[in-house]
Amino acid sequence: MATRIEIDHRVRHPEKQGRPDNPIQRKPGWIRVKAPTSAVYQQTRELMREKKLSTVCEEAACPNIGECWSQRHATMMIMGEICTRACSFCNVSTGLPAALDADEPRRVAEAVATLGLRHVVITSVDRDDLADGGAAHFAAVIAAVRATAPGVTVEILTPDFLRKPGALEVVAAAKADVFNHNLETVPRLYPGIRPGARYYQSLRLLDRVKQLEPATFTKSGLMVGLGETRAEIGQVMDDLRIADVDFITIGQYLQPTVKHAAVDKFWTPEEFEELASMARAKGFLQVSATPLTRSSYHADADFAALREARARQLAA
């Protein structure tokens, strides 16, 4: 049976069209992945269409989509597929989002139950247009998943809720099992890579979650390959540990289009091992650092390891 190829003709990044092109470098052998072909992948894709749900797997052009969807591990992206931010690393569309869909929490929960997940990751676009940044919607999705699939553990990957007083408290009170917010890169690179965000706002958010809900695991992620130094990565690790963050992920930045930030360097698997050793030495309970690591990659297995690590820590 022939596979239908859907072509997306949208201009995903209108704000980037005037920028000079950054040629996309050929990826080294350790970063290449096979095109998805499995029947389960197609079933997962069809379910997302049936439920009219967006996934960060597709919108962010994740290289692991074939592997993850073949195991029914889809990361839901709530509050639409249009982001109000214009980060230079991200493939998610930029623009003015539509109104929130009040029925989305139900559809997300039904998809989680249908997929038979043990652990689900729920993320979102940035919604600077909303008074609470979408905090109440996040809480509603968590509640719906808990009601429909009570055995599933819930991990959320949230925006920074910049200039949204009280929003973080609403989401924290929903008591996700894992609260993830990615710092993405080192502070020096924020103006060019993450211009709508503030490094110390993101760091304070993670610190505040742990103060509000000490039992909630906190998590953050970094991309490498944007021009950061090892010393800067080490400083970010130290900042995260001061905020008592439990879990760090580190992956290789991959340039989505010629209008996005260029790859400065492809870090080798051996260098990722060195970063992982550095992170473990600094006291993180869980570390995932490989070229293909992404926030939700192997999240179910990582969560099981995270719980075991905390149990060992408490027993010591």
PDB file of C-alpha atoms in Angstrom:
ATOM      1  CA  MET A   1       0.000   0.000   0.000  1.00  0.00           C
ATOM      2  CA  ALA A   2       1.365   3.403  -0.960  1.00  0.00           C
ATOM      3  CA  THR A   3       2.133   5.886   1.812  1.00  0.00           C
ATOM      4  CA  ARG A   4       0.562   9.279   1.344  1.00  0.00           C
ATOM      5  CA  ILE A   5       3.027  12.126   1.802  1.00  0.00           C
ATOM      6  CA  GLU A   6       1.555  15.308   3.243  1.00  0.00           C
ATOM      7  CA  ILE A   7       3.315  18.526   2.256  1.00  0.00           C
ATOM      8  CA  ASP A   8       3.095  21.468   4.637  1.00  0.00           C
ATOM      9  CA  HIS A   9       2.982  24.704   2.623  1.00  0.00           C
ATOM     10  CA  ARG A  10       2.741  27.046   5.597  1.00  0.00           C
ATOM     11  CA  VAL A  11       5.405  29.637   6.227  1.00  0.00           C
ATOM     12  CA  ARG A  12       6.211  28.398   9.695  1.00  0.00           C
ATOM     13  CA  HIS A  13       8.577  31.200  10.627  1.00  0.00           C
ATOM     14  CA  PRO A  14       7.550  34.483   8.970  1.00  0.00           C
ATOM     15  CA  GLU A  15       9.753  36.479  11.335  1.00  0.00           C
ATOM     16  CA  LYS A  16      12.847  34.620  10.079  1.00  0.00           C
ATOM     17  CA  GLN A  17      12.308  35.093   6.328  1.00  0.00           C
ATOM     18  CA  GLY A  18      14.492  38.208   6.120  1.00  0.00           C
ATOM     19  CA  ARG A  19      17.461  36.539   7.776  1.00  0.00           C
ATOM     20  CA  PRO A  20      20.459  35.364   5.741  1.00  0.00           C
ATOM     21  CA  ASP A  21      20.601  31.641   5.108  1.00  0.00           C
ATOM     22  CA  ASN A  22      22.730  29.377   7.302  1.00  0.00           C
ATOM     23  CA  PRO A  23      23.649  26.325   5.196  1.00  0.00           C
ATOM     24  CA  ILE A  24      22.682  23.060   6.875  1.00  0.00           C
ATOM     25  CA  GLN A  25      25.719  20.897   7.534  1.00  0.00           C
ATOM     26  CA  ARG A  26      25.832  17.205   6.732  1.00  0.00           C
ATOM     27  CA  LYS A  27      25.142  15.212   9.891  1.00  0.00           C
ATOM     28  CA  PRO A  28      27.796  12.798  11.156  1.00  0.00           C
ATOM     29  CA  GLY A  29      27.024   9.095  11.122  1.00  0.00           C
ATOM     30  CA  TRP A  30      26.138   8.915  14.813  1.00  0.00           C
ATOM     31  CA  ILE A  31      23.289  11.393  14.415  1.00  0.00           C
ATOM     32  CA  ARG A  32      21.416   9.813  11.502  1.00  0.00           C
ATOM     33  CA  VAL A  33      18.159   7.933  12.027  1.00  0.00           C
ATOM     34  CA  LYS A  34      16.009   5.719   9.824  1.00  0.00           C
ATOM     35  CA  ALA A  35      12.732   6.921   8.333  1.00  0.00           C
ATOM     36  CA  PRO A  36       9.679   5.591  10.212  1.00  0.00           C
ATOM     37  CA  THR A  37       7.987   2.617   8.543  1.00  0.00           C
ATOM     38  CA  SER A  38       6.330   0.477  11.241  1.00  0.00           C
ATOM     39  CA  ALA A  39       2.603  -0.220  11.405  1.00  0.00           C
ATOM     40  CA  VAL A  40       2.485   0.994  15.024  1.00  0.00           C
ATOM     41  CA  TYR A  41       3.990   4.313  13.934  1.00  0.00           C
ATOM     42  CA  GLN A  42       1.146   4.734  11.441  1.00  0.00           C
ATOM     43  CA  GLN A  43      -1.433   3.789  14.078  1.00  0.00           C
ATOM     44  CA  THR A  44      -0.021   6.383  16.487  1.00  0.00           C
ATOM     45  CA  ARG A  45      -0.102   9.001  13.751  1.00  0.00           C
ATOM     46  CA  GLU A  46      -3.700   8.157  12.854  1.00  0.00           C
ATOM     47  CA  LEU A  47      -4.756   8.419  16.502  1.00  0.00           C
ATOM     48  CA  MET A  48      -3.276  11.917  16.766  1.00  0.00           C
ATOM     49  CA  ARG A  49      -5.247  12.898  13.654  1.00  0.00           C
ATOM     50  CA  GLU A  50      -8.436  11.288  14.921  1.00  0.00           C
ATOM     51  CA  LYS A  51      -8.206  13.144  18.247  1.00  0.00           C
ATOM     52  CA  LYS A  52      -7.103  16.372  16.505  1.00  0.00           C
ATOM     53  CA  LEU A  53      -4.027  16.626  18.695  1.00  0.00           C
ATOM     54  CA  SER A  54      -0.678  18.256  18.050  1.00  0.00           C
ATOM     55  CA  THR A  55       2.602  16.647  19.068  1.00  0.00           C
ATOM     56  CA  VAL A  56       5.994  18.196  19.612  1.00  0.00           C
ATOM     57  CA  CYS A  57       7.370  15.104  17.868  1.00  0.00           C
ATOM     58  CA  GLU A  58       6.025  16.412  14.551  1.00  0.00           C
ATOM     59  CA  GLU A  59       6.007  20.163  15.104  1.00  0.00           C
ATOM     60  CA  ALA A  60       9.605  20.293  16.341  1.00  0.00           C
ATOM     61  CA  ALA A  61      10.808  17.765  13.725  1.00  0.00           C
ATOM     62  CA  CYS A  62      12.191  15.418  16.382  1.00  0.00           C
ATOM     63  CA  PRO A  63      14.676  12.902  14.945  1.00  0.00           C
ATOM     64  CA  ASN A  64      13.387  10.199  17.306  1.00  0.00           C
ATOM     65  CA  ILE A  65       9.778  10.207  16.089  1.00  0.00           C
ATOM     66  CA  GLY A  66      10.103   6.880  14.270  1.00  0.00           C
ATOM     67  CA  GLU A  67      11.446   5.049  17.303  1.00  0.00           C
ATOM     68  CA  CYS A  68       9.119   6.673  19.829  1.00  0.00           C
ATOM     69  CA  TRP A  69       5.896   6.432  17.850  1.00  0.00           C
ATOM     70  CA  SER A  70       6.669   2.810  17.015  1.00  0.00           C
ATOM     71  CA  GLN A  71       6.416   2.283  20.789  1.00  0.00           C
ATOM     72  CA  ARG A  72       3.269   4.486  21.033  1.00  0.00           C
ATOM     73  CA  HIS A  73       5.233   7.163  22.914  1.00  0.00           C
ATOM     74  CA  ALA A  74       3.839  10.423  21.568  1.00  0.00           C
ATOM     75  CA  THR A  75       4.496  13.711  23.367  1.00  0.00           C
ATOM     76  CA  MET A  76       1.326  15.810  23.370  1.00  0.00           C
ATOM     77  CA  MET A  77       1.702  19.504  22.580  1.00  0.00           C
ATOM     78  CA  ILE A  78      -1.277  21.360  24.004  1.00  0.00           C
ATOM     79  CA  MET A  79      -2.729  24.843  23.430  1.00  0.00           C
ATOM     80  CA  GLY A  80      -2.338  24.700  19.668  1.00  0.00           C
ATOM     81  CA  GLU A  81       0.605  24.450  17.300  1.00  0.00           C
ATOM     82  CA  ILE A  82       1.432  28.156  16.979  1.00  0.00           C
ATOM     83  CA  CYS A  83       3.873  29.708  19.446  1.00  0.00           C
ATOM     84  CA  THR A  84       4.087  33.368  20.438  1.00  0.00           C
ATOM     85  CA  ARG A  85       7.884  33.158  20.751  1.00  0.00           C
ATOM     86  CA  ALA A  86      10.458  33.105  17.955  1.00  0.00           C
ATOM     87  CA  CYS A  87      13.418  31.136  19.288  1.00  0.00           C
ATOM     88  CA  SER A  88      16.110  30.708  16.647  1.00  0.00           C
ATOM     89  CA  PHE A  89      16.569  26.986  17.353  1.00  0.00           C
ATOM     90  CA  CYS A  90      12.933  25.858  17.266  1.00  0.00           C
ATOM     91  CA  ASN A  91      10.879  24.479  14.362  1.00  0.00           C
ATOM     92  CA  VAL A  92       7.473  25.159  15.946  1.00  0.00           C
ATOM     93  CA  SER A  93       5.427  27.729  14.009  1.00  0.00           C
ATOM     94  CA  THR A  94       5.429  31.338  15.198  1.00  0.00           C
ATOM     95  CA  GLY A  95       2.412  33.633  15.051  1.00  0.00           C
ATOM     96  CA  LEU A  96      -0.864  34.528  16.729  1.00  0.00           C
ATOM     97  CA  PRO A  97      -2.462  31.393  18.217  1.00  0.00           C
ATOM     98  CA  ALA A  98      -6.149  30.544  18.163  1.00  0.00           C
ATOM     99  CA  ALA A  99      -8.328  30.514  21.280  1.00  0.00           C
ATOM    100  CA  LEU A 100      -7.848  27.619  23.677  1.00  0.00           C
ATOM    101  CA  ASP A 101      -9.817  24.460  22.925  1.00  0.00           C
ATOM    102  CA  ALA A 102     -11.806  23.609  26.069  1.00  0.00           C
ATOM    103  CA  ASP A 103     -12.286  20.032  24.842  1.00  0.00           C
ATOM    104  CA  GLU A 104      -8.565  19.378  24.401  1.00  0.00           C
ATOM    105  CA  PRO A 105      -7.976  17.975  27.925  1.00  0.00           C
ATOM    106  CA  ARG A 106     -10.574  15.246  27.290  1.00  0.00           C
ATOM    107  CA  ARG A 107      -9.055  14.293  23.928  1.00  0.00           C
ATOM    108  CA  VAL A 108      -5.528  14.198  25.349  1.00  0.00           C
ATOM    109  CA  ALA A 109      -6.662  11.941  28.181  1.00  0.00           C
ATOM    110  CA  GLU A 110      -8.482   9.604  25.781  1.00  0.00           C
ATOM    111  CA  ALA A 111      -5.399   9.380  23.553  1.00  0.00           C
ATOM    112  CA  VAL A 112      -3.210   8.539  26.559  1.00  0.00           C
ATOM    113  CA  ALA A 113      -5.618   5.761  27.550  1.00  0.00           C
ATOM    114  CA  THR A 114      -5.848   4.416  23.994  1.00  0.00           C
ATOM    115  CA  LEU A 115      -2.072   4.337  23.617  1.00  0.00           C
ATOM    116  CA  GLY A 116      -1.815   2.351  26.841  1.00  0.00           C
ATOM    117  CA  LEU A 117       0.949   4.539  28.218  1.00  0.00           C
ATOM    118  CA  ARG A 118       2.541   4.106  31.639  1.00  0.00           C
ATOM    119  CA  HIS A 119       4.104   7.565  31.489  1.00  0.00           C
ATOM    120  CA  VAL A 120       3.072  10.527  29.359  1.00  0.00           C
ATOM    121  CA  VAL A 121       4.881  13.766  28.540  1.00  0.00           C
ATOM    122  CA  ILE A 122       2.742  16.845  27.923  1.00  0.00           C
ATOM    123  CA  THR A 123       4.258  20.045  26.621  1.00  0.00           C
ATOM    124  CA  SER A 124       2.952  23.228  25.018  1.00  0.00           C
ATOM    125  CA  VAL A 125       3.721  26.188  22.884  1.00  0.00           C
ATOM    126  CA  ASP A 126       4.393  29.501  24.630  1.00  0.00           C
ATOM    127  CA  ARG A 127       1.136  31.421  25.050  1.00  0.00           C
ATOM    128  CA  ASP A 128       2.207  34.945  25.957  1.00  0.00           C
ATOM    129  CA  ASP A 129      -1.200  36.089  24.658  1.00  0.00           C
ATOM    130  CA  LEU A 130      -3.014  34.485  27.613  1.00  0.00           C
ATOM    131  CA  ALA A 131      -3.296  36.174  30.995  1.00  0.00           C
ATOM    132  CA  ASP A 132      -2.046  33.050  32.784  1.00  0.00           C
ATOM    133  CA  GLY A 133       0.164  31.748  29.979  1.00  0.00           C
ATOM    134  CA  GLY A 134      -2.080  28.685  29.766  1.00  0.00           C
ATOM    135  CA  ALA A 135      -1.493  27.548  33.352  1.00  0.00           C
ATOM    136  CA  ALA A 136      -5.144  26.631  34.020  1.00  0.00           C
ATOM    137  CA  HIS A 137      -5.250  24.656  30.771  1.00  0.00           C
ATOM    138  CA  PHE A 138      -2.158  22.690  31.811  1.00  0.00           C
ATOM    139  CA  ALA A 139      -3.822  21.896  35.139  1.00  0.00           C
ATOM    140  CA  ALA A 140      -7.018  20.807  33.348  1.00  0.00           C
ATOM    141  CA  VAL A 141      -5.077  18.429  31.085  1.00  0.00           C
ATOM    142  CA  ILE A 142      -3.274  16.875  34.057  1.00  0.00           C
ATOM    143  CA  ALA A 143      -6.591  16.400  35.888  1.00  0.00           C
ATOM    144  CA  ALA A 144      -8.225  14.841  32.813  1.00  0.00           C
ATOM    145  CA  VAL A 145      -5.372  12.358  32.337  1.00  0.00           C
ATOM    146  CA  ARG A 146      -5.489  11.386  36.002  1.00  0.00           C
ATOM    147  CA  ALA A 147      -9.264  10.822  35.810  1.00  0.00           C
ATOM    148  CA  THR A 148      -9.228   8.835  32.558  1.00  0.00           C
ATOM    149  CA  ALA A 149      -5.969   6.902  32.981  1.00  0.00           C
ATOM    150  CA  PRO A 150      -5.316   6.869  36.750  1.00  0.00           C
ATOM    151  CA  GLY A 151      -2.305   4.545  36.563  1.00  0.00           C
ATOM    152  CA  VAL A 152      -0.336   6.818  34.252  1.00  0.00           C
ATOM    153  CA  THR A 153       2.439   9.021  35.608  1.00  0.00           C
ATOM    154  CA  VAL A 154       2.460  12.536  34.168  1.00  0.00           C
ATOM    155  CA  GLU A 155       5.437  14.609  33.094  1.00  0.00           C
ATOM    156  CA  ILE A 156       4.970  18.186  31.951  1.00  0.00           C
ATOM    157  CA  LEU A 157       7.337  20.398  29.968  1.00  0.00           C
ATOM    158  CA  THR A 158       6.163  23.957  30.495  1.00  0.00           C
ATOM    159  CA  PRO A 159       6.852  27.463  29.217  1.00  0.00           C
ATOM    160  CA  ASP A 160       8.551  29.930  31.554  1.00  0.00           C
ATOM    161  CA  PHE A 161       5.334  31.855  32.438  1.00  0.00           C
ATOM    162  CA  LEU A 162       7.315  35.072  32.118  1.00  0.00           C
ATOM    163  CA  ARG A 163       5.337  38.016  33.527  1.00  0.00           C
ATOM    164  CA  LYS A 164       2.390  35.753  34.441  1.00  0.00           C
ATOM    165  CA  PRO A 165       1.967  36.194  38.237  1.00  0.00           C
ATOM    166  CA  GLY A 166       0.450  33.165  39.937  1.00  0.00           C
ATOM    167  CA  ALA A 167       0.614  30.937  36.851  1.00  0.00           C
ATOM    168  CA  LEU A 168       3.393  28.686  38.114  1.00  0.00           C
ATOM    169  CA  GLU A 169       1.550  28.103  41.369  1.00  0.00           C
ATOM    170  CA  VAL A 170      -1.514  26.876  39.464  1.00  0.00           C
ATOM    171  CA  VAL A 171       0.495  24.339  37.485  1.00  0.00           C
ATOM    172  CA  ALA A 172       2.579  23.211  40.459  1.00  0.00           C
ATOM    173  CA  ALA A 173      -0.593  22.594  42.478  1.00  0.00           C
ATOM    174  CA  ALA A 174      -1.744  20.095  39.828  1.00  0.00           C
ATOM    175  CA  LYS A 175       1.104  17.881  41.110  1.00  0.00           C
ATOM    176  CA  ALA A 176       2.576  16.384  37.961  1.00  0.00           C
ATOM    177  CA  ASP A 177       5.039  13.605  38.726  1.00  0.00           C
ATOM    178  CA  VAL A 178       7.780  15.433  36.806  1.00  0.00           C
ATOM    179  CA  PHE A 179       7.949  19.181  36.189  1.00  0.00           C
ATOM    180  CA  ASN A 180      10.302  19.957  33.319  1.00  0.00           C
ATOM    181  CA  HIS A 181      11.340  23.348  32.045  1.00  0.00           C
ATOM    182  CA  ASN A 182      14.296  23.554  29.684  1.00  0.00           C
ATOM    183  CA  LEU A 183      17.013  26.164  30.059  1.00  0.00           C
ATOM    184  CA  GLU A 184      17.971  25.165  26.485  1.00  0.00           C
ATOM    185  CA  THR A 185      21.363  26.911  26.360  1.00  0.00           C
ATOM    186  CA  VAL A 186      23.920  28.871  28.358  1.00  0.00           C
ATOM    187  CA  PRO A 187      23.146  32.441  29.497  1.00  0.00           C
ATOM    188  CA  ARG A 188      25.583  34.090  27.078  1.00  0.00           C
ATOM    189  CA  LEU A 189      23.678  32.715  24.079  1.00  0.00           C
ATOM    190  CA  TYR A 190      20.162  33.681  25.212  1.00  0.00           C
ATOM    191  CA  PRO A 191      19.915  36.975  23.248  1.00  0.00           C
ATOM    192  CA  GLY A 192      20.408  35.200  19.922  1.00  0.00           C
ATOM    193  CA  ILE A 193      19.000  31.743  20.647  1.00  0.00           C
ATOM    194  CA  ARG A 194      16.142  32.324  23.097  1.00  0.00           C
ATOM    195  CA  PRO A 195      15.447  36.072  22.814  1.00  0.00           C
ATOM    196  CA  GLY A 196      11.955  36.021  24.338  1.00  0.00           C
ATOM    197  CA  ALA A 197      13.137  34.269  27.497  1.00  0.00           C
ATOM    198  CA  ARG A 198      15.336  35.164  30.459  1.00  0.00           C
ATOM    199  CA  TYR A 199      17.815  32.653  31.877  1.00  0.00           C
ATOM    200  CA  TYR A 200      17.274  33.573  35.516  1.00  0.00           C
ATOM    201  CA  GLN A 201      13.486  33.538  35.139  1.00  0.00           C
ATOM    202  CA  SER A 202      13.735  29.931  33.951  1.00  0.00           C
ATOM    203  CA  LEU A 203      16.101  29.051  36.773  1.00  0.00           C
ATOM    204  CA  ARG A 204      13.852  30.691  39.376  1.00  0.00           C
ATOM    205  CA  LEU A 205      10.858  28.786  38.007  1.00  0.00           C
ATOM    206  CA  LEU A 206      12.571  25.450  38.602  1.00  0.00           C
ATOM    207  CA  ASP A 207      13.678  26.519  42.070  1.00  0.00           C
ATOM    208  CA  ARG A 208      10.155  27.690  42.939  1.00  0.00           C
ATOM    209  CA  VAL A 209       8.554  24.410  41.837  1.00  0.00           C
ATOM    210  CA  LYS A 210      10.766  22.508  44.257  1.00  0.00           C
ATOM    211  CA  GLN A 211       9.873  24.927  47.057  1.00  0.00           C
ATOM    212  CA  LEU A 212       6.148  24.561  46.376  1.00  0.00           C
ATOM    213  CA  GLU A 213       6.093  20.797  45.759  1.00  0.00           C
ATOM    214  CA  PRO A 214       9.219  19.125  47.190  1.00  0.00           C
ATOM    215  CA  ALA A 215       8.019  15.655  46.164  1.00  0.00           C
ATOM    216  CA  THR A 216       7.740  16.617  42.492  1.00  0.00           C
ATOM    217  CA  PHE A 217      10.754  15.664  40.410  1.00  0.00           C
ATOM    218  CA  THR A 218      12.216  18.625  38.533  1.00  0.00           C
ATOM    219  CA  LYS A 219      14.002  18.342  35.230  1.00  0.00           C
ATOM    220  CA  SER A 220      15.712  20.600  32.704  1.00  0.00           C
ATOM    221  CA  GLY A 221      17.454  20.220  29.376  1.00  0.00           C
ATOM    222  CA  LEU A 222      20.273  21.729  27.354  1.00  0.00           C
ATOM    223  CA  MET A 223      21.218  21.668  23.698  1.00  0.00           C
ATOM    224  CA  VAL A 224      24.863  21.652  22.726  1.00  0.00           C
ATOM    225  CA  GLY A 225      26.383  22.632  19.417  1.00  0.00           C
ATOM    226  CA  LEU A 226      25.416  26.310  19.472  1.00  0.00           C
ATOM    227  CA  GLY A 227      28.809  27.690  20.472  1.00  0.00           C
ATOM    228  CA  GLU A 228      28.773  27.063  24.227  1.00  0.00           C
ATOM    229  CA  THR A 229      31.917  26.066  26.121  1.00  0.00           C
ATOM    230  CA  ARG A 230      32.409  23.206  28.581  1.00  0.00           C
ATOM    231  CA  ALA A 231      32.957  25.719  31.361  1.00  0.00           C
ATOM    232  CA  GLU A 232      29.627  27.365  30.580  1.00  0.00           C
ATOM    233  CA  ILE A 233      27.857  23.999  30.547  1.00  0.00           C
ATOM    234  CA  GLY A 234      29.415  23.210  33.917  1.00  0.00           C
ATOM    235  CA  GLN A 235      28.158  26.516  35.316  1.00  0.00           C
ATOM    236  CA  VAL A 236      24.605  25.779  34.100  1.00  0.00           C
ATOM    237  CA  MET A 237      24.805  22.377  35.790  1.00  0.00           C
ATOM    238  CA  ASP A 238      25.871  24.082  39.023  1.00  0.00           C
ATOM    239  CA  ASP A 239      22.994  26.564  38.745  1.00  0.00           C
ATOM    240  CA  LEU A 240      20.524  23.720  38.266  1.00  0.00           C
ATOM    241  CA  ARG A 241      21.871  21.832  41.258  1.00  0.00           C
ATOM    242  CA  ILE A 242      21.583  24.956  43.431  1.00  0.00           C
ATOM    243  CA  ALA A 243      17.910  24.971  42.373  1.00  0.00           C
ATOM    244  CA  ASP A 244      17.768  21.294  43.459  1.00  0.00           C
ATOM    245  CA  VAL A 245      16.884  20.047  39.960  1.00  0.00           C
ATOM    246  CA  ASP A 246      16.847  16.257  39.894  1.00  0.00           C
ATOM    247  CA  PHE A 247      17.285  15.373  36.237  1.00  0.00           C
ATOM    248  CA  ILE A 248      19.253  16.917  33.368  1.00  0.00           C
ATOM    249  CA  THR A 249      19.031  16.039  29.678  1.00  0.00           C
ATOM    250  CA  ILE A 250      21.676  17.086  27.143  1.00  0.00           C
ATOM    251  CA  GLY A 251      21.315  16.591  23.394  1.00  0.00           C
ATOM    252  CA  GLN A 252      22.785  17.771  20.117  1.00  0.00           C
ATOM    253  CA  TYR A 253      21.193  20.816  18.484  1.00  0.00           C
ATOM    254  CA  LEU A 254      20.049  20.079  14.925  1.00  0.00           C
ATOM    255  CA  GLN A 255      19.278  22.972  12.601  1.00  0.00           C
ATOM    256  CA  PRO A 256      15.665  22.732  11.318  1.00  0.00           C
ATOM    257  CA  THR A 257      15.959  25.086   8.307  1.00  0.00           C
ATOM    258  CA  VAL A 258      18.441  27.463   6.693  1.00  0.00           C
ATOM    259  CA  LYS A 259      16.732  30.336   8.531  1.00  0.00           C
ATOM    260  CA  HIS A 260      17.522  28.883  11.967  1.00  0.00           C
ATOM    261  CA  ALA A 261      20.692  29.183  14.036  1.00  0.00           C
ATOM    262  CA  ALA A 262      23.635  27.349  12.509  1.00  0.00           C
ATOM    263  CA  VAL A 263      25.229  24.320  14.144  1.00  0.00           C
ATOM    264  CA  ASP A 264      28.568  25.406  15.572  1.00  0.00           C
ATOM    265  CA  LYS A 265      29.758  21.884  16.360  1.00  0.00           C
ATOM    266  CA  PHE A 266      28.587  18.274  16.372  1.00  0.00           C
ATOM    267  CA  TRP A 267      29.609  16.884  19.749  1.00  0.00           C
ATOM    268  CA  THR A 268      30.829  13.284  19.593  1.00  0.00           C
ATOM    269  CA  PRO A 269      29.323  10.403  21.587  1.00  0.00           C
ATOM    270  CA  GLU A 270      32.514  10.346  23.649  1.00  0.00           C
ATOM    271  CA  GLU A 271      32.100  14.021  24.516  1.00  0.00           C
ATOM    272  CA  PHE A 272      28.511  13.371  25.568  1.00  0.00           C
ATOM    273  CA  GLU A 273      29.790  10.635  27.879  1.00  0.00           C
ATOM    274  CA  GLU A 274      32.122  13.208  29.428  1.00  0.00           C
ATOM    275  CA  LEU A 275      29.220  15.634  29.939  1.00  0.00           C
ATOM    276  CA  ALA A 276      27.170  12.833  31.523  1.00  0.00           C
ATOM    277  CA  SER A 277      30.021  12.015  33.916  1.00  0.00           C
ATOM    278  CA  MET A 278      30.312  15.692  34.829  1.00  0.00           C
ATOM    279  CA  ALA A 279      26.577  15.897  35.555  1.00  0.00           C
ATOM    280  CA  ARG A 280      26.567  12.744  37.679  1.00  0.00           C
ATOM    281  CA  ALA A 281      29.527  14.076  39.662  1.00  0.00           C
ATOM    282  CA  LYS A 282      27.557  17.228  40.416  1.00  0.00           C
ATOM    283  CA  GLY A 283      24.789  15.198  42.054  1.00  0.00           C
ATOM    284  CA  PHE A 284      21.892  14.904  39.601  1.00  0.00           C
ATOM    285  CA  LEU A 285      19.705  11.907  40.392  1.00  0.00           C
ATOM    286  CA  GLN A 286      19.279  11.132  36.696  1.00  0.00           C
ATOM    287  CA  VAL A 287      21.273  12.125  33.619  1.00  0.00           C
ATOM    288  CA  SER A 288      20.564  11.554  29.933  1.00  0.00           C
ATOM    289  CA  ALA A 289      23.264  12.888  27.622  1.00  0.00           C
ATOM    290  CA  THR A 290      23.576  11.525  24.076  1.00  0.00           C
ATOM    291  CA  PRO A 291      23.511  13.135  20.637  1.00  0.00           C
ATOM    292  CA  LEU A 292      19.856  12.141  20.136  1.00  0.00           C
ATOM    293  CA  THR A 293      18.661  12.902  23.669  1.00  0.00           C
ATOM    294  CA  ARG A 294      15.546  15.071  23.749  1.00  0.00           C
ATOM    295  CA  SER A 295      13.365  16.080  26.704  1.00  0.00           C
ATOM    296  CA  SER A 296      10.869  13.265  26.253  1.00  0.00           C
ATOM    297  CA  TYR A 297      13.148  10.633  24.699  1.00  0.00           C
ATOM    298  CA  HIS A 298      12.892   7.402  26.734  1.00  0.00           C
ATOM    299  CA  ALA A 299      10.998   9.428  29.351  1.00  0.00           C
ATOM    300  CA  ASP A 300       9.161   6.400  30.751  1.00  0.00           C
ATOM    301  CA  ALA A 301      12.347   4.417  31.425  1.00  0.00           C
ATOM    302  CA  ASP A 302      14.095   7.528  32.725  1.00  0.00           C
ATOM    303  CA  PHE A 303      11.240   8.189  35.149  1.00  0.00           C
ATOM    304  CA  ALA A 304      11.479   4.647  36.535  1.00  0.00           C
ATOM    305  CA  ALA A 305      15.232   5.131  37.019  1.00  0.00           C
ATOM    306  CA  LEU A 306      14.606   8.514  38.645  1.00  0.00           C
ATOM    307  CA  ARG A 307      12.252   7.003  41.227  1.00  0.00           C
ATOM    308  CA  GLU A 308      14.722   4.226  41.983  1.00  0.00           C
ATOM    309  CA  ALA A 309      17.514   6.773  42.434  1.00  0.00           C
ATOM    310  CA  ARG A 310      15.456   8.790  44.902  1.00  0.00           C
ATOM    311  CA  ALA A 311      14.554   5.632  46.830  1.00  0.00           C
ATOM    312  CA  ARG A 312      18.237   4.741  47.125  1.00  0.00           C
ATOM    313  CA  GLN A 313      19.053   8.283  48.215  1.00  0.00           C
ATOM    314  CA  LEU A 314      16.381   8.232  50.915  1.00  0.00           C
ATOM    315  CA  ALA A 315      17.489   4.791  52.122  1.00  0.00           C
ATOM    316  CA  ALA A 316      21.135   5.811  52.421  1.00  0.00           C
TER     317      ALA A 316
END
